[in-house]
Short mmCIF file of C-alpha atoms in Angstrom, two decimals:
data_model
loop_
_atom_site.label_atom_id
_atom_site.label_comp_id
_atom_site.label_asym_id
_atom_site.label_seq_id
_atom_site.Cartn_x
_atom_site.Cartn_y
_atom_site.Cartn_z
CA MET A 1 17.82 -0.23 -36.91
CA MET A 2 13.77 1.17 -36.43
CA LEU A 3 12.31 -1.95 -36.33
CA LEU A 4 15.44 -2.53 -33.36
CA THR A 5 13.19 0.91 -31.72
CA LEU A 6 10.21 -0.23 -31.53
CA LEU A 7 11.35 -3.93 -30.05
CA ILE A 8 13.83 -1.87 -26.94
CA LEU A 9 9.98 0.58 -26.75
CA SER A 10 8.03 -2.41 -26.48
CA SER A 11 9.99 -3.57 -24.07
CA VAL A 12 10.00 -1.64 -21.29
CA GLY A 13 6.27 -1.16 -22.02
CA LEU A 14 6.78 2.71 -23.57
CA ALA A 15 2.84 3.78 -24.24
CA ALA A 16 2.32 5.83 -26.99
CA ALA A 17 1.55 9.22 -27.85
CA ALA A 18 -2.09 10.62 -27.44
CA ASP A 19 -3.99 11.72 -30.10
CA PRO A 20 -3.81 15.56 -29.30
CA SER A 21 -6.80 15.79 -30.88
CA LEU A 22 -8.18 15.36 -26.96
CA PHE A 23 -6.74 18.21 -26.04
CA SER A 24 -8.46 20.29 -27.88
CA GLU A 25 -10.24 23.01 -26.35
CA ASN A 26 -12.61 23.99 -28.83
CA ASP A 27 -13.98 19.96 -28.27
CA TYR A 28 -15.25 20.81 -24.72
CA SER A 29 -18.04 22.53 -23.19
CA PRO A 30 -16.50 25.94 -20.56
CA ASP A 31 -18.01 23.21 -17.69
CA ASN A 32 -15.82 20.33 -18.81
CA ILE A 33 -12.49 22.59 -18.71
CA VAL A 34 -11.19 22.56 -15.10
CA ASN A 35 -7.88 24.88 -14.66
CA ARG A 36 -6.26 24.36 -10.59
CA ASP A 37 -2.27 24.89 -9.79
CA VAL A 38 -2.31 20.87 -8.89
CA LEU A 39 -3.99 17.78 -10.48
CA ILE A 40 -4.21 14.77 -8.00
CA VAL A 41 -4.01 11.61 -8.79
CA GLY A 42 -5.49 9.25 -7.04
CA GLY A 43 -7.00 9.00 -3.94
CA GLY A 44 -5.51 7.31 -0.96
CA ALA A 45 -3.31 8.15 1.66
CA ALA A 46 -0.91 9.58 -0.23
CA GLY A 47 -3.12 11.94 -2.00
CA THR A 48 -6.10 12.74 0.16
CA HIS A 49 -3.65 14.00 2.06
CA ALA A 50 -1.49 15.92 -0.36
CA ALA A 51 -4.98 17.92 -1.42
CA VAL A 52 -5.56 18.66 1.89
CA ARG A 53 -1.83 19.66 2.15
CA LEU A 54 -2.56 22.08 -1.01
CA LYS A 55 -5.95 23.78 0.31
CA ASP A 56 -3.84 24.70 3.47
CA LEU A 57 -1.02 26.23 1.10
CA GLY A 58 -3.46 28.56 -1.05
CA LYS A 59 -3.25 25.81 -4.29
CA SER A 60 -5.86 25.18 -6.24
CA PHE A 61 -6.38 21.46 -6.98
CA THR A 62 -8.31 18.85 -8.56
CA LEU A 63 -8.15 15.24 -7.33
CA VAL A 64 -9.00 11.98 -9.72
CA GLU A 65 -9.98 9.13 -7.81
CA LYS A 66 -11.05 5.36 -9.36
CA SER A 67 -13.58 4.58 -6.49
CA SER A 68 -16.14 6.12 -4.20
CA VAL A 69 -14.54 6.97 -1.87
CA LEU A 70 -11.05 8.12 -0.46
CA GLY A 71 -8.30 6.03 1.78
CA GLY A 72 -6.89 3.50 -0.01
CA HIS A 73 -6.15 0.66 1.56
CA THR A 74 -8.14 1.97 4.81
CA HIS A 75 -11.02 0.37 5.76
CA THR A 76 -13.51 0.49 8.29
CA TYR A 77 -16.60 -1.56 8.90
CA ILE A 78 -19.47 0.01 11.02
CA ASP A 79 -21.33 -2.96 12.99
CA PRO A 80 -25.14 -1.62 11.80
CA THR A 81 -26.15 -2.91 15.02
CA THR A 82 -23.72 -1.64 17.84
CA GLY A 83 -22.02 0.40 15.29
CA THR A 84 -18.75 -0.26 16.38
CA PRO A 85 -16.27 0.18 13.87
CA VAL A 86 -13.66 -2.92 12.94
CA GLU A 87 -10.70 -2.12 11.07
CA PHE A 88 -10.33 -4.40 8.52
CA GLY A 89 -7.60 -2.32 6.38
CA VAL A 90 -4.82 0.15 7.71
CA HIS A 91 -4.82 -0.77 11.45
CA SER A 92 -2.58 2.29 12.73
CA PHE A 93 -0.56 4.91 11.74
CA GLY A 94 3.09 6.21 12.79
CA ASN A 95 3.66 7.94 15.52
CA THR A 96 5.57 10.89 13.48
CA SER A 97 4.66 14.91 13.37
CA ASP A 98 3.61 14.33 9.62
CA THR A 99 0.69 11.51 10.89
CA ARG A 100 -0.12 14.20 13.90
CA ASP A 101 0.01 17.30 11.68
CA PHE A 102 -2.95 15.44 10.16
CA PHE A 103 -4.98 13.63 11.96
CA ALA A 104 -4.77 17.00 13.95
CA ARG A 105 -6.28 19.14 11.16
CA PHE A 106 -9.21 18.02 11.29
CA GLU A 107 -9.90 17.94 14.87
CA ILE A 108 -9.42 13.92 15.77
CA PRO A 109 -7.51 12.70 18.37
CA LEU A 110 -5.19 10.17 19.12
CA VAL A 111 -4.29 7.32 21.49
CA ASP A 112 -1.21 4.92 21.44
CA PHE A 113 -1.99 1.93 19.49
CA VAL A 114 -2.59 -1.28 22.05
CA PRO A 115 -3.35 -4.06 19.98
CA ALA A 116 -6.44 -6.58 20.34
CA ARG A 117 -5.05 -9.86 21.53
CA PHE A 118 -6.46 -13.35 22.19
CA PRO A 119 -5.42 -17.04 22.17
CA VAL A 120 -3.23 -17.80 18.77
CA HIS A 121 -3.80 -21.06 17.65
CA TYR A 122 -1.32 -22.27 15.00
CA ILE A 123 -2.89 -24.48 12.12
CA ASP A 124 -1.03 -25.27 8.75
CA PHE A 125 -4.41 -24.07 7.35
CA ASN A 126 -4.01 -27.22 3.84
CA THR A 127 -3.00 -29.86 6.12
CA GLY A 128 -5.00 -29.26 9.24
CA ASP A 129 -1.83 -29.96 11.34
CA ALA A 130 -1.45 -28.41 14.82
CA VAL A 131 2.04 -26.76 14.17
CA ALA A 132 4.19 -25.58 17.41
CA VAL A 133 5.24 -22.86 16.10
CA ALA A 134 7.66 -21.10 18.95
CA LEU A 135 6.72 -16.97 18.59
CA ASP A 136 9.45 -15.40 20.49
CA THR A 137 8.82 -11.79 20.72
CA ASN A 138 13.08 -11.27 21.56
CA VAL A 139 14.11 -9.45 18.09
CA THR A 140 17.06 -6.92 19.24
CA GLY A 141 19.49 -9.05 17.05
CA TYR A 142 17.57 -8.24 14.19
CA LEU A 143 16.91 -4.59 15.07
CA ASP A 144 20.71 -4.04 15.46
CA GLN A 145 20.74 -4.42 11.56
CA VAL A 146 17.32 -2.68 10.96
CA GLU A 147 18.90 0.72 12.69
CA LYS A 148 21.86 0.02 10.89
CA TYR A 149 20.18 2.04 7.89
CA PRO A 150 18.69 4.73 9.36
CA SER A 151 17.25 6.12 6.50
CA LEU A 152 14.48 3.26 5.64
CA ALA A 153 12.32 5.11 8.20
CA TYR A 154 11.72 7.44 5.34
CA GLY A 155 12.04 4.78 1.90
CA TRP A 156 14.33 3.20 -0.28
CA LEU A 157 18.34 3.57 0.10
CA THR A 158 19.25 6.05 -2.97
CA SER A 159 22.55 6.18 -1.32
CA PHE A 160 25.69 4.46 -2.86
CA PRO A 161 26.37 1.49 -2.90
CA VAL A 162 24.12 -0.25 -1.58
CA PRO A 163 24.67 -1.90 1.05
CA SER A 164 25.81 -5.86 0.45
CA ASP A 165 23.43 -7.16 3.48
CA LEU A 166 20.36 -5.04 2.09
CA LEU A 167 20.26 -7.07 -0.82
CA LEU A 168 20.15 -10.13 0.50
CA SER A 169 17.39 -13.12 0.41
CA PHE A 170 15.73 -13.23 3.52
CA GLY A 171 16.61 -16.48 4.26
CA ASP A 172 20.31 -16.07 3.67
CA PHE A 173 20.01 -12.59 5.92
CA VAL A 174 18.67 -14.64 8.48
CA ASN A 175 21.03 -17.10 8.44
CA LYS A 176 24.16 -14.52 7.82
CA TYR A 177 23.28 -13.54 12.05
CA SER A 178 21.70 -16.91 12.66
CA LEU A 179 18.80 -14.93 13.12
CA GLN A 180 16.16 -18.16 12.46
CA LYS A 181 14.09 -18.53 16.02
CA ILE A 182 12.82 -14.63 15.23
CA VAL A 183 11.39 -15.37 11.55
CA TYR A 184 8.15 -16.81 11.62
CA THR A 185 7.78 -13.17 14.84
CA ILE A 186 9.05 -11.42 11.12
CA TYR A 187 6.49 -12.88 8.79
CA TYR A 188 3.56 -12.62 11.50
CA LEU A 189 4.15 -9.05 11.23
CA GLY A 190 5.00 -8.13 7.65
CA VAL A 191 1.13 -9.25 7.01
CA GLY A 192 0.94 -9.83 3.20
CA ILE A 193 4.59 -9.50 2.25
CA GLY A 194 4.49 -13.72 0.30
CA ASN A 195 6.88 -16.32 0.77
CA ILE A 196 9.68 -13.77 3.44
CA LEU A 197 12.34 -16.08 3.08
CA GLN A 198 12.29 -15.02 -0.30
CA GLN A 199 11.99 -11.78 -0.72
CA LEU A 200 14.97 -9.19 -0.05
CA THR A 201 16.56 -7.49 2.85
CA ILE A 202 15.18 -4.45 2.27
CA THR A 203 11.77 -5.10 1.07
CA VAL A 204 11.67 -6.88 4.63
CA MET A 205 12.80 -4.24 6.54
CA ASN A 206 11.13 -1.36 4.74
CA SER A 207 7.57 -3.80 6.15
CA VAL A 208 8.66 -4.12 9.40
CA GLY A 209 10.92 -1.60 10.50
CA VAL A 210 12.32 -0.11 14.10
CA GLY A 211 8.33 0.89 14.77
CA ILE A 212 6.38 -1.91 14.67
CA LEU A 213 9.58 -3.87 15.74
CA SER A 214 8.86 -0.83 19.37
CA GLY A 215 5.36 -1.85 19.11
CA LEU A 216 6.57 -5.62 20.00
CA GLN A 217 8.28 -4.93 22.79
CA GLY A 218 5.95 -2.77 24.18
CA VAL A 219 7.59 0.66 24.41
CA PRO A 220 3.90 3.16 23.66
CA GLY A 221 3.58 5.58 21.08
CA GLY A 222 5.25 3.16 18.57
CA ALA A 223 2.01 3.62 16.79
CA VAL A 224 -1.05 5.68 17.07
CA VAL A 225 -4.56 5.19 16.09
CA PRO A 226 -8.51 7.99 16.78
CA ALA A 227 -8.88 8.42 20.37
CA ALA A 228 -12.52 8.07 18.58
CA GLY A 229 -12.06 4.19 16.65
CA ASN A 230 -12.76 3.95 12.30
CA ASN A 231 -9.51 4.88 11.07
CA HIS A 232 -11.02 6.43 8.05
CA ALA A 233 -12.38 8.81 9.54
CA ILE A 234 -10.38 11.28 9.46
CA PHE A 235 -11.21 9.72 5.05
CA ASP A 236 -14.43 10.67 5.75
CA LYS A 237 -13.45 14.51 6.84
CA ALA A 238 -11.72 15.20 3.84
CA LEU A 239 -14.21 14.02 2.03
CA ALA A 240 -16.34 16.74 2.95
CA GLU A 241 -14.21 19.17 3.04
CA LEU A 242 -13.05 19.30 -0.27
CA ARG A 243 -16.21 17.56 -1.88
CA ALA A 244 -16.22 20.00 -4.86
CA ASP A 245 -12.89 19.74 -6.43
CA ILE A 246 -12.52 15.99 -6.60
CA LEU A 247 -13.82 13.39 -8.73
CA LEU A 248 -14.94 9.75 -7.75
CA ASN A 249 -15.56 6.86 -9.86
CA SER A 250 -12.77 8.19 -12.68
CA HIS A 251 -9.77 7.52 -14.07
CA VAL A 252 -7.08 9.50 -16.66
CA VAL A 253 -8.11 8.38 -19.84
CA ALA A 254 -4.51 10.04 -21.52
CA ALA A 255 -2.58 12.89 -20.64
CA SER A 256 0.06 16.50 -22.26
CA ARG A 257 3.22 16.07 -20.77
CA PRO A 258 5.10 18.84 -22.12
CA ALA A 259 8.79 18.46 -20.92
CA ASN A 260 8.94 22.45 -20.01
CA ASN A 261 7.92 24.69 -17.94
CA SER A 262 4.10 25.07 -19.88
CA GLY A 263 1.83 23.05 -17.71
CA VAL A 264 -0.37 19.58 -18.37
CA LYS A 265 -3.40 19.33 -20.19
CA VAL A 266 -4.88 15.90 -18.27
CA VAL A 267 -8.05 14.51 -19.84
CA VAL A 268 -10.56 12.82 -16.82
CA GLN A 269 -13.42 10.24 -17.27
CA THR A 270 -16.38 11.02 -14.57
CA PRO A 271 -19.70 9.49 -14.35
CA ASN A 272 -20.65 11.94 -16.47
CA SER A 273 -18.54 13.37 -18.29
CA ARG A 274 -15.05 14.37 -19.81
CA LYS A 275 -13.21 16.91 -18.74
CA LEU A 276 -10.11 18.13 -19.45
CA VAL A 277 -8.13 19.63 -16.96
CA LEU A 278 -5.68 22.98 -17.33
CA ALA A 279 -2.43 22.66 -14.81
CA LYS A 280 0.49 23.41 -13.89
CA ARG A 281 1.79 19.99 -12.65
CA ILE A 282 0.36 16.83 -11.27
CA ILE A 283 0.38 14.88 -8.26
CA VAL A 284 0.65 11.21 -9.27
CA ALA A 285 -0.22 9.14 -5.72
CA VAL A 286 -0.56 5.89 -6.99
CA LEU A 287 0.82 3.43 -8.14
CA THR A 288 3.65 3.55 -10.93
CA GLN A 289 3.23 0.75 -12.13
CA PRO A 290 2.78 0.00 -16.44
CA GLU A 291 -1.04 0.00 -15.69
CA ASN A 292 -1.55 2.99 -13.94
CA MET A 293 1.02 4.96 -16.13
CA ASN A 294 0.77 4.56 -20.06
CA VAL A 295 -2.41 6.78 -20.01
CA PHE A 296 0.33 9.28 -18.55
CA SER A 297 2.24 8.66 -22.26
CA PRO A 298 6.04 8.20 -20.31
CA ASP A 299 8.85 8.44 -22.25
CA GLU A 300 12.02 5.64 -22.63
CA ARG A 301 13.57 6.71 -18.82
CA GLU A 302 9.59 7.00 -17.03
CA ALA A 303 8.72 3.54 -19.03
CA ARG A 304 12.08 1.98 -18.51
CA LEU A 305 11.72 2.80 -14.51
CA PHE A 306 7.45 1.56 -14.45
CA SER A 307 8.41 -1.21 -16.58
CA GLN A 308 10.62 -3.08 -13.68
CA LEU A 309 8.19 -2.39 -10.24
CA LYS A 310 6.47 -5.68 -9.39
CA GLY A 311 4.03 -6.61 -6.48
CA GLN A 312 1.92 -9.22 -5.46
CA ALA A 313 -1.85 -10.23 -4.78
CA PHE A 314 -2.88 -9.15 -0.87
CA TYR A 315 -6.45 -9.06 -0.32
CA VAL A 316 -8.70 -8.75 2.88
CA GLY A 317 -12.05 -8.45 4.68
CA LEU A 318 -13.99 -9.32 6.89
CA VAL A 319 -16.76 -12.88 7.78
CA THR A 320 -18.87 -14.33 10.40
CA ASN A 321 -20.83 -17.60 10.68
CA THR A 322 -17.19 -19.80 10.85
CA GLY A 323 -18.61 -22.42 13.16
CA LEU A 324 -15.00 -21.02 14.66
CA PRO A 325 -14.41 -20.59 18.26
CA VAL A 326 -14.84 -16.64 19.22
CA ASN A 327 -13.21 -14.63 20.62
CA GLN A 328 -9.64 -16.38 19.24
CA SER A 329 -7.12 -16.53 16.78
CA TYR A 330 -6.00 -18.65 14.07
CA TYR A 331 -2.38 -18.61 12.81
CA ASN A 332 -1.24 -19.78 9.46
CA ALA A 333 1.70 -22.25 10.26
CA ALA A 334 3.38 -24.33 7.96
CA SER A 335 3.83 -28.26 8.66
CA SER A 336 7.30 -28.31 6.00
CA GLU A 337 8.56 -25.42 6.01
CA PRO A 338 11.84 -24.01 7.00
CA ASP A 339 10.37 -21.85 9.89
CA ASN A 340 6.51 -22.84 9.87
CA VAL A 341 6.25 -20.18 7.36
CA PRO A 342 3.77 -21.23 4.34
CA LEU A 343 4.36 -20.48 1.09
CA LEU A 344 1.65 -18.30 -1.71
CA PRO A 345 -0.90 -18.36 -2.49
CA LYS A 346 -2.60 -18.38 2.08
CA THR A 347 -4.15 -17.43 3.57
CA TYR A 348 -2.20 -15.42 6.10
CA ASN A 349 -4.12 -15.51 9.47
CA ILE A 350 -7.76 -15.23 10.61
CA GLN A 351 -8.69 -13.57 13.93
CA SER A 352 -10.89 -12.72 15.77
CA THR A 353 -11.78 -8.31 16.14
CA VAL A 354 -14.13 -7.03 18.78
CA LEU A 355 -16.97 -8.36 17.29
CA PRO A 356 -18.43 -11.58 18.51
CA GLY A 357 -17.75 -14.06 15.38
CA VAL A 358 -16.71 -10.94 13.69
CA PHE A 359 -13.32 -12.33 11.38
CA TRP A 360 -10.16 -10.08 9.74
CA TRP A 361 -8.91 -12.09 7.83
CA LEU A 362 -5.81 -11.34 5.39
CA TYR A 363 -5.04 -13.98 1.36
CA GLY A 364 -2.30 -13.71 -0.68
CA SER A 365 -1.03 -14.71 -4.04
CA GLU A 366 1.60 -14.50 -6.54
CA THR A 367 -1.06 -13.20 -8.65
CA ALA A 368 -4.03 -11.48 -9.07
CA LEU A 369 -7.51 -13.52 -7.91
CA THR A 370 -11.00 -12.61 -9.11
CA GLU A 371 -13.46 -11.78 -5.19
CA ALA A 372 -15.32 -14.96 -5.91
CA ALA A 373 -11.51 -17.50 -6.47
CA VAL A 374 -10.41 -15.10 -2.70
CA LYS A 375 -13.77 -16.26 -0.96
CA THR A 376 -13.40 -19.25 -2.01
CA ALA A 377 -9.87 -20.17 -0.89
CA VAL A 378 -11.35 -18.50 1.96
CA THR A 379 -14.07 -20.58 2.96
CA SER A 380 -12.56 -23.47 2.07
CA GLN A 381 -8.76 -23.28 4.22
CA ILE A 382 -12.16 -21.57 7.18
CA ALA A 383 -13.02 -25.51 6.95
CA THR A 384 -9.38 -26.98 6.95
CA VAL A 385 -9.23 -24.92 10.45
CA ARG A 386 -12.48 -25.90 11.50
CA ARG A 387 -11.22 -30.38 11.77
CA ALA A 388 -8.36 -28.95 12.41
CA LEU A 389 -10.26 -27.72 16.22
CA ASN A 390 -12.91 -30.95 15.05
CA VAL A 391 -15.85 -28.04 15.70
CA PRO A 392 -18.84 -28.88 13.36
CA ALA A 393 -20.36 -26.68 11.07
CA PRO A 394 -22.19 -24.78 11.07
CA ALA A 395 -25.89 -23.58 9.22
CA GLY A 396 -24.98 -22.40 6.09
CA SER A 397 -21.45 -21.08 4.66
CA PRO A 398 -19.65 -18.39 6.24
CA GLN A 399 -20.82 -15.29 5.45
CA PHE A 400 -18.35 -12.46 3.34
CA LEU A 401 -18.96 -8.70 6.16
CA ALA A 402 -16.26 -6.77 3.73
CA PHE A 403 -13.13 -7.08 1.47
CA GLY A 404 -11.02 -4.87 0.45
CA ASN A 405 -7.84 -6.20 -2.60
CA HIS A 406 -5.10 -3.88 -1.98
CA THR A 407 -3.42 -5.87 -5.31
CA PRO A 408 -0.78 -5.64 -5.62
CA THR A 409 1.02 -4.28 -2.61
CA HIS A 410 5.13 -4.42 -1.50
CA VAL A 411 5.67 -3.74 -4.35
CA THR A 412 9.85 -3.64 -5.99
CA VAL A 413 12.57 -4.32 -7.85
CA PRO A 414 15.04 -7.06 -8.47
CA ALA A 415 18.14 -7.11 -6.06
CA GLU A 416 20.53 -5.59 -9.28
CA ALA A 417 17.98 -3.09 -10.32
CA ILE A 418 18.80 -1.34 -6.84
CA ALA A 419 21.70 -1.85 -6.69
CA SER A 420 22.41 -0.61 -10.04
CA GLY A 421 20.38 2.52 -8.38
CA PHE A 422 16.89 2.14 -9.28
CA TYR A 423 15.52 4.24 -6.97
CA ARG A 424 17.83 7.09 -7.02
CA ASP A 425 16.66 6.59 -10.98
CA LEU A 426 12.65 6.69 -9.35
CA TYR A 427 13.21 9.80 -6.78
CA GLY A 428 15.29 11.65 -9.88
CA LEU A 429 11.55 11.84 -11.58
CA GLN A 430 10.98 14.35 -9.15
CA GLY A 431 9.86 17.65 -11.27
CA TYR A 432 10.98 15.52 -15.08
CA ARG A 433 7.50 16.78 -17.09
CA ASN A 434 6.16 18.81 -14.09
CA THR A 435 4.95 15.22 -12.62
CA TRP A 436 5.81 14.37 -8.77
CA TYR A 437 5.28 11.35 -7.36
CA THR A 438 4.41 9.83 -4.09
CA GLY A 439 3.18 7.13 -2.56
CA ALA A 440 3.52 3.22 -1.16
CA GLN A 441 6.67 2.65 -4.58
CA PHE A 442 8.84 4.39 -2.45
CA ILE A 443 8.32 4.16 1.66
CA ASP A 444 4.87 1.67 2.24
CA SER A 445 2.75 3.41 5.23
CA ALA A 446 1.18 6.71 5.50
CA SER A 447 3.35 8.90 8.22
CA GLY A 448 6.42 7.53 5.72
CA ILE A 449 4.92 8.54 2.56
CA TRP A 450 3.56 11.75 4.08
CA ASN A 451 6.96 12.38 5.06
CA LEU A 452 7.20 12.23 1.44
CA THR A 453 5.22 14.54 0.55
CA ASN A 454 5.42 17.15 3.10
CA ALA A 455 9.11 16.55 2.48
CA VAL A 456 10.90 16.51 -0.44
CA VAL A 457 7.13 16.16 -3.23
CA LEU A 458 5.24 19.54 -2.10
CA PRO A 459 8.92 21.96 -2.28
CA GLY A 460 10.20 20.94 -4.79
CA LEU A 461 6.10 21.12 -6.66
CA LEU A 462 5.32 24.50 -5.20
CA THR A 463 9.17 25.82 -6.54
CA GLY A 464 8.13 28.27 -9.16
CA LEU A 465 4.87 27.46 -8.64
#
């Protein structure tokens, strides 16, 4: 029986409990013991917003972020010559009250997002064939289906039974509702979603929802950006204001989270020392996959959920010296695949930016790759596009100005798990063992995450705090 139990716990990724001696206050100097109301893990869009809200609510916190900056997937490159900002991560934010309030908090005015328009070449990035893609922007049929499920705008469905259409593969859903003409359009809008026809319909709708579709149809106000450009400015301002309570280049080593309300103890490794954080609550603002959560010693209930989440690899960046004609964009379209949607691994597109000769690229794979491997693949497909256009190679190799790793992205679970109540159970972890959760495993947009934090996480967390 003991062996069977160990096998079951191993299969769900249950981590061993941390050594209790790690949490002994006697082993830390006074300046390495931190007492706070809340510990926030992760400084992306979710964690940064939670930290600002807690400060404004008069609660103390410490935020732990593994990188050297806040902002997560929001990347802005500043041209060293002109000072022009170029986005190569998050390009816009949903125009919601949560978004407007967050930017107003830092006195950053917003304007409607208007994407840059450049002539597009549709090319098979593997063969070099030109592909005649009929990009149909009449998405009314798809929009009619999305609007049946308004709660998707706020995250994954938790109601039962889960509508069967949402658990169809998107390919079967397209066939059921005769939406073949708009498949490439949805694929184009849901960049990073991978092999879209094989994804669940609920996954596609979470990525390409009403806001994005409204923008495609020319409805103003669906998405917004800072009036001065630079999407990362809000995170720079947040860091400047909250710096004393943020531990950058740091990570959680171990955590003690009792089931009662006695608070938590978390060991954090910083560049200069190991700290013991004593907090009443934790906000986990990173993806709850085992590689992130094992340091929190999840119990069986938690581990069974965390172990099911799977995503795919996704990378973004800026490149110059490509030899490609400027002020034009190049989209990968498979000449031999249904609806011209290329399969992973692939460069999704190579798009012109506001800086002539600087292109924004996106690359996806089913498995994680090294930065060098991604750059090699993108360089190869740039060469294929050049040959397709019959333009000469430049002197030297392409120069990569910026690189971002968004792996894993579009994290979700199989249809059977959703039908069995996975997301009901994931939401059910809110507050369990003094821990609250926010982030992309609940909804795949910054504005949606901020709504989740404001409407669900903070009200629960603040009760009794």
